[in-house]
PDB file of C-alpha atoms in Angstrom:
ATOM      1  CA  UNK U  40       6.763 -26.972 -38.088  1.00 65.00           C
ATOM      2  CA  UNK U  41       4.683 -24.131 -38.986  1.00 76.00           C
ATOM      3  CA  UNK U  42       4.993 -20.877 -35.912  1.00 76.00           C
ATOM      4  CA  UNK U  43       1.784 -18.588 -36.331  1.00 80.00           C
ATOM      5  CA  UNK U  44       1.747 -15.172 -35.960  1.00 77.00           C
ATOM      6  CA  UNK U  45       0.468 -14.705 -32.660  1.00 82.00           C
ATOM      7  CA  UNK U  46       2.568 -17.682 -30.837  1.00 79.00           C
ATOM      8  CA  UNK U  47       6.211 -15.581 -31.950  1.00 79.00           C
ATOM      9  CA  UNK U  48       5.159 -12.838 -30.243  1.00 80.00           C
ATOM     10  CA  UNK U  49       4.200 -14.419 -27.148  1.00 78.00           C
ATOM     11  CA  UNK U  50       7.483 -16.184 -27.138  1.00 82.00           C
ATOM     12  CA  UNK U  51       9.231 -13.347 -27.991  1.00 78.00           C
ATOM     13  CA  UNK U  52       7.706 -11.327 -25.337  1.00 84.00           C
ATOM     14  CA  UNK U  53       8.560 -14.317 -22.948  1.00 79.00           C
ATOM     15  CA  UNK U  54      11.901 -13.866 -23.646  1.00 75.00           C
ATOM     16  CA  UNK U  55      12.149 -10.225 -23.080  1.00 74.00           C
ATOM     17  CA  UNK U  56      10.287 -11.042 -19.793  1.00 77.00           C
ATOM     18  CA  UNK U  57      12.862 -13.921 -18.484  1.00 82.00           C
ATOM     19  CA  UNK U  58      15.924 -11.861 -19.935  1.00 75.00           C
ATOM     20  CA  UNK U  59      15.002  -8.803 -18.441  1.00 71.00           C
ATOM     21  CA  UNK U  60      14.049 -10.904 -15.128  1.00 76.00           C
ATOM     22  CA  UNK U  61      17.604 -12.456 -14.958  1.00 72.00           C
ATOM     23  CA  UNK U  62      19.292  -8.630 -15.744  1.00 71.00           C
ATOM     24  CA  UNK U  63      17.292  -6.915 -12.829  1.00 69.00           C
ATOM     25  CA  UNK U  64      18.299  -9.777 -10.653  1.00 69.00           C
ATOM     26  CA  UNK U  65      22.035  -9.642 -11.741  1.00 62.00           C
ATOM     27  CA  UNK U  66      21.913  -5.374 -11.361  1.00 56.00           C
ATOM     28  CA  UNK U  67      20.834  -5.867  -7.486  1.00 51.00           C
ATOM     29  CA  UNK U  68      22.819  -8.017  -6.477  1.00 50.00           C
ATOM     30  CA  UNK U  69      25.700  -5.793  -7.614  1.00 44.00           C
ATOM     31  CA  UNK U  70      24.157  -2.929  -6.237  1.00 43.00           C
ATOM     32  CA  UNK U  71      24.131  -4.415  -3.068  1.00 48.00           C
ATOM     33  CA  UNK U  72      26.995  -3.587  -0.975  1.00 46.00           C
ATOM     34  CA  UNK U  73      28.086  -5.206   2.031  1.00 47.00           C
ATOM     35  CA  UNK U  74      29.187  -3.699   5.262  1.00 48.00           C
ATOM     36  CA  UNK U  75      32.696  -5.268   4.538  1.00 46.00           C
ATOM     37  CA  UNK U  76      33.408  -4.389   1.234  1.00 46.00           C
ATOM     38  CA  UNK U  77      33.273  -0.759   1.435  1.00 44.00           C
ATOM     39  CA  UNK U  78      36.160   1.201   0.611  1.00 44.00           C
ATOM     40  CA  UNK U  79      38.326   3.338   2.460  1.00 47.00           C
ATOM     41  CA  UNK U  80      38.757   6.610   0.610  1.00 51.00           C
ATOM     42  CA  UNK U  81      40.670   8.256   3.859  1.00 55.00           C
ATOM     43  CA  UNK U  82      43.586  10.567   2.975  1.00 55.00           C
ATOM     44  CA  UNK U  83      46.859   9.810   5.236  1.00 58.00           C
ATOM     45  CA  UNK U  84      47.268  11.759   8.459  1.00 57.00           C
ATOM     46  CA  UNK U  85      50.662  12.929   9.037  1.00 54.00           C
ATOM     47  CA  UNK U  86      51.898  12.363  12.723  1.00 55.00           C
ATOM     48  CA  UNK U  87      54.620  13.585  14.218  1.00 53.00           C
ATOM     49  CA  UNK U  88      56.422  10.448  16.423  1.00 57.00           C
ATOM     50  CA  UNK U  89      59.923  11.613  17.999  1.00 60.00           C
ATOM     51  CA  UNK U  90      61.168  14.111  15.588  1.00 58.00           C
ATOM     52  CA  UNK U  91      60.164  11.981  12.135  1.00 62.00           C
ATOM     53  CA  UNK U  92      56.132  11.863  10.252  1.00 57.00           C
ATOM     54  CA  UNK U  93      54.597   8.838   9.921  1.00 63.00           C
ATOM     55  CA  UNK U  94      51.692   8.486   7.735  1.00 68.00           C
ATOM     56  CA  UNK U  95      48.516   6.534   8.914  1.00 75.00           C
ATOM     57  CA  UNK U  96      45.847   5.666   6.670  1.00 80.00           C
ATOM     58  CA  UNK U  97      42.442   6.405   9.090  1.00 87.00           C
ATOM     59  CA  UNK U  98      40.705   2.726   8.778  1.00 88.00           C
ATOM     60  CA  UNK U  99      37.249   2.401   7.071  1.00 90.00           C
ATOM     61  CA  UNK U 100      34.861   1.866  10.277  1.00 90.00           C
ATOM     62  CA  UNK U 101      32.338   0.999   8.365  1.00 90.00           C
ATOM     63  CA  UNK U 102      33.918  -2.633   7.250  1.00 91.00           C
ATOM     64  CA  UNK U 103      33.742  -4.373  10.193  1.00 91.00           C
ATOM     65  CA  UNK U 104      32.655  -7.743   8.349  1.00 94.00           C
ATOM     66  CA  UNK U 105      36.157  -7.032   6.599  1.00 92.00           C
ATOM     67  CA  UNK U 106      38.520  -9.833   8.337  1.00 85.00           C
ATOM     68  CA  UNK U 107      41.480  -7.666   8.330  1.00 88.00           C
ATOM     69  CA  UNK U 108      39.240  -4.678   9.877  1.00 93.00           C
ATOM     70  CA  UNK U 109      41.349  -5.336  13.333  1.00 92.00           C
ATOM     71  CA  UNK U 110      44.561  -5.213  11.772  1.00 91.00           C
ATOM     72  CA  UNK U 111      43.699  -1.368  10.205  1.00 92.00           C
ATOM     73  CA  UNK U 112      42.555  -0.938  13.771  1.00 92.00           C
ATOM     74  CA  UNK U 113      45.474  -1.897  15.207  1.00 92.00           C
ATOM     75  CA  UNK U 114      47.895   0.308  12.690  1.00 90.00           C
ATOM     76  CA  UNK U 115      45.462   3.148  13.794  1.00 91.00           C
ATOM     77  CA  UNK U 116      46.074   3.011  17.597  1.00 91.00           C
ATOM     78  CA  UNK U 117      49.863   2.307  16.964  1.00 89.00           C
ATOM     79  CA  UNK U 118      49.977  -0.980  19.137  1.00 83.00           C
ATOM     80  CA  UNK U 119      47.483   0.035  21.738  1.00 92.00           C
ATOM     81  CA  UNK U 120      45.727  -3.306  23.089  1.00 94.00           C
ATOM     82  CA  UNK U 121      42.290  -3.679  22.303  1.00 94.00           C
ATOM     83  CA  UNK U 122      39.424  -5.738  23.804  1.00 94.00           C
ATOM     84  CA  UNK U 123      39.032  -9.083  21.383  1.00 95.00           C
ATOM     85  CA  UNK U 124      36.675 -11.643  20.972  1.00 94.00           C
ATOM     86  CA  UNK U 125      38.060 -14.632  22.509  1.00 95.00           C
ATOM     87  CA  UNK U 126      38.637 -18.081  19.774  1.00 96.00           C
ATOM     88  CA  UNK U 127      36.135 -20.018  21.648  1.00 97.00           C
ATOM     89  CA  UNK U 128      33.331 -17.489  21.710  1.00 97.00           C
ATOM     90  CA  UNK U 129      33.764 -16.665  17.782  1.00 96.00           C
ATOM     91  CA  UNK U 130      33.764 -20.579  17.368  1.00 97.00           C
ATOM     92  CA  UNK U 131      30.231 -20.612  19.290  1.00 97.00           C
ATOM     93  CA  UNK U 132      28.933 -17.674  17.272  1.00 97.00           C
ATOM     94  CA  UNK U 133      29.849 -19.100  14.072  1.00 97.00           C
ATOM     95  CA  UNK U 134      28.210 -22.289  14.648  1.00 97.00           C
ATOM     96  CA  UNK U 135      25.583 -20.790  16.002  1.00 97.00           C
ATOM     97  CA  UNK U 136      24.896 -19.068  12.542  1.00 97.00           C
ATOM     98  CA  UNK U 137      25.787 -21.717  10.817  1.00 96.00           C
ATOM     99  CA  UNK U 138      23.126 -23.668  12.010  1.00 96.00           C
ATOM    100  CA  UNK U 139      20.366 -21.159  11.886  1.00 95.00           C
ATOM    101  CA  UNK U 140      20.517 -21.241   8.398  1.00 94.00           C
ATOM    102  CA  UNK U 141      17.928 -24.517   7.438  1.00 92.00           C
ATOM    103  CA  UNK U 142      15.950 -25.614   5.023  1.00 88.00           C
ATOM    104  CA  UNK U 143      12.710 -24.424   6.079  1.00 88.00           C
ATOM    105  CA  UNK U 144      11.949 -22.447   8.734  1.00 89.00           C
ATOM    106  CA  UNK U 145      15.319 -20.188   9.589  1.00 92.00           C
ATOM    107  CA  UNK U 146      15.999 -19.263  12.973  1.00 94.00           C
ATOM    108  CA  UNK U 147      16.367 -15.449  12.555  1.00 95.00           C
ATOM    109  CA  UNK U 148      16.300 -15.620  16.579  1.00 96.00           C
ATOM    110  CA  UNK U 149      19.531 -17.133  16.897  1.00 96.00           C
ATOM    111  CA  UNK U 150      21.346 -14.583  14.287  1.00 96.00           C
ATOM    112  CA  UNK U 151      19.607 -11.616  16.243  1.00 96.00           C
ATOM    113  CA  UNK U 152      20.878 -13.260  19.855  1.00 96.00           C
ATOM    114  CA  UNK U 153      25.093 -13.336  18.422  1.00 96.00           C
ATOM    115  CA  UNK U 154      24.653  -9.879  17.016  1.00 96.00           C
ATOM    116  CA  UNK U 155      23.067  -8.276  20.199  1.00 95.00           C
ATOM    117  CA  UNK U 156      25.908 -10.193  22.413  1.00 96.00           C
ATOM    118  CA  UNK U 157      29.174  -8.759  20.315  1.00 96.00           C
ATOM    119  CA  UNK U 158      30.765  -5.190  22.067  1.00 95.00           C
ATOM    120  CA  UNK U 159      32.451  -3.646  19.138  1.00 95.00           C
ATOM    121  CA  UNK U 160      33.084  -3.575  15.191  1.00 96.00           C
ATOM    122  CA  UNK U 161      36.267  -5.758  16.065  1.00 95.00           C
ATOM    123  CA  UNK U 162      34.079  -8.862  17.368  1.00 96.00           C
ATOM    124  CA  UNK U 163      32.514  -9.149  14.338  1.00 96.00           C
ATOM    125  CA  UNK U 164      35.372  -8.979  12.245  1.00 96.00           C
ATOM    126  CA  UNK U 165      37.101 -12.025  14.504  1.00 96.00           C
ATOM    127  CA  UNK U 166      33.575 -13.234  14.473  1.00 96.00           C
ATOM    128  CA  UNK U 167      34.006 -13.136  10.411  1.00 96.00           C
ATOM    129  CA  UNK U 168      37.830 -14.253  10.405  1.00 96.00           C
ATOM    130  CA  UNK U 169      36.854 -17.634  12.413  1.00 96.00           C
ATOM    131  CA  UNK U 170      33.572 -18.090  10.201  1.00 97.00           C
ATOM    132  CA  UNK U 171      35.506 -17.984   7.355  1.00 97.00           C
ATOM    133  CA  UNK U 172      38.376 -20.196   8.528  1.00 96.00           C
ATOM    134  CA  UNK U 173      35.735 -23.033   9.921  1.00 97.00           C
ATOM    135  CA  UNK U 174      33.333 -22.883   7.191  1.00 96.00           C
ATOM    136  CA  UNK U 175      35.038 -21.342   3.811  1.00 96.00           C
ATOM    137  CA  UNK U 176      31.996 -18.941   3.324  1.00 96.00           C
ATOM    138  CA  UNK U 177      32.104 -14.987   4.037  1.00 96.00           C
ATOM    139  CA  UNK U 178      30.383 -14.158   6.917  1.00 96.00           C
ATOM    140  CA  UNK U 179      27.793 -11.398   5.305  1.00 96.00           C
ATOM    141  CA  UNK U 180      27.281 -12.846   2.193  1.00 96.00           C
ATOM    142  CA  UNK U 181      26.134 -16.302   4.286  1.00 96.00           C
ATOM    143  CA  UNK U 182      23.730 -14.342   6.045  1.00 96.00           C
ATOM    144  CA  UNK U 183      22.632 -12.681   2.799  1.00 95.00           C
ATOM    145  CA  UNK U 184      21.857 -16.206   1.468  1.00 94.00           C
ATOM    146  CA  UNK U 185      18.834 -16.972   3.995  1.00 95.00           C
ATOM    147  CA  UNK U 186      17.924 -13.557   5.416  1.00 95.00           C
ATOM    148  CA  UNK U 187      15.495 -10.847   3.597  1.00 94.00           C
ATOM    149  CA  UNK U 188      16.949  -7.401   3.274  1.00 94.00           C
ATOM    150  CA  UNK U 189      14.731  -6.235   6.266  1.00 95.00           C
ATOM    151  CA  UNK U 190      15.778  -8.927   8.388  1.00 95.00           C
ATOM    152  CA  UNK U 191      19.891  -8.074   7.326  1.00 96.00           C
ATOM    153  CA  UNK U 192      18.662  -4.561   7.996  1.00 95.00           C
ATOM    154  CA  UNK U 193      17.302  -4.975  11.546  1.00 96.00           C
ATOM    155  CA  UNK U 194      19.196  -8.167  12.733  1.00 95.00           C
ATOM    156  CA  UNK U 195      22.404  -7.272  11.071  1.00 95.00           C
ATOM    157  CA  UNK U 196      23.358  -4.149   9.650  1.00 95.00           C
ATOM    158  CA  UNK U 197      21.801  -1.659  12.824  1.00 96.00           C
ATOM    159  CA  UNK U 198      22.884  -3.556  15.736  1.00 95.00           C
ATOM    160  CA  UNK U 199      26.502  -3.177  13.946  1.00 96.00           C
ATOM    161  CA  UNK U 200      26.197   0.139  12.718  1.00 95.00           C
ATOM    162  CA  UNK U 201      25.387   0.990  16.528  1.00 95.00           C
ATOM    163  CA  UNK U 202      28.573  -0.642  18.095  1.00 95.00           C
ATOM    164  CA  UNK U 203      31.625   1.212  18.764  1.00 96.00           C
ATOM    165  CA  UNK U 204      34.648   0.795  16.660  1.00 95.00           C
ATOM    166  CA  UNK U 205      36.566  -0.839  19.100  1.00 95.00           C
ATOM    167  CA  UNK U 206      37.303  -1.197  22.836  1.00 94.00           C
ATOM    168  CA  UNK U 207      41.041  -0.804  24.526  1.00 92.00           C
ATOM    169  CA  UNK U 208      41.872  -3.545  27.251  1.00 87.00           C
TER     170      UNK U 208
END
């Protein structure tokens, strides 16, 4: 089989197209980050408990999707109670995202209703911890899967960025 001239460089060209296609794609999801997987950079704080220092590592607020988010919390306020989202109301919220993901036609509405109801950056991470024991799938990278980056941006990521950190009982 005999390839002309002209027809290589149109497939060549196609190629360049579909590779360079697939490497944008790849480079933004990467550049992505998600509220959860943000690092803490924090530098230990020395305090001074009964004559001896502790160190305390100040907990990255800005990972609340982060399932063990209440657990830095926690170490933070040395064994202060906080306010928690109860097992059965983290069950209804997950299920309730769960199902507004479909195959046509997503119900944005319901995602928007769980995310104005939770009080603090420790709701969503039990929110997240119960998602991801029920369902096997991280909470924000779910939502990522059927919501556009301006929906994430005004369903998800401001009403969370807008909570408080977290609540004592």
């Amino acid at each position: 089989m005999n390839i002309s001239k002209d027809m290589r460089w149109v497939i060549g060209i196609a190629g360049l197209a579909i590779g360079g296609y697939f490497l944008f794609k790849h480079s933004k999801k990467e550049a992505d980050i998600s509220l959860g997987s943000m690092s803490s950079t924090a530098k230990p704080v020395k305090i001074n408990q009964g004559g001896r220092a502790t160190a305390l590592v100040e907990p990255n607020w800005n990972a609340s999707f982060d399932m063990n988010y209440v657990n830095d919390v926690k170490k933070w306020l040395q064994g202060k109670p906080i306010v928690r989202l109860s097992q059965l109301q983290a069950t209804k919220f997950a299920k309730q995202i769960k199902e507004a993901k479909r195959s046509f036609n997503d119900d944005e509405e319901a995602v928007a209703q769980v995310f104005k109801r939770l009080q603090d950056k420790t709701q969503v991470a039990d929110l997240s911890r119960v998602f991801y024991v029920q369902y096997k799938k991280d909470l924000y990278q779910y939502l990522r899967s059927f919501l556009s980056s301006s929906e994430m941006t005004d369903l998800v990521k401001k009403p969370v960025r807008n909570l408080p950190k977290y609540r004592l009982a």
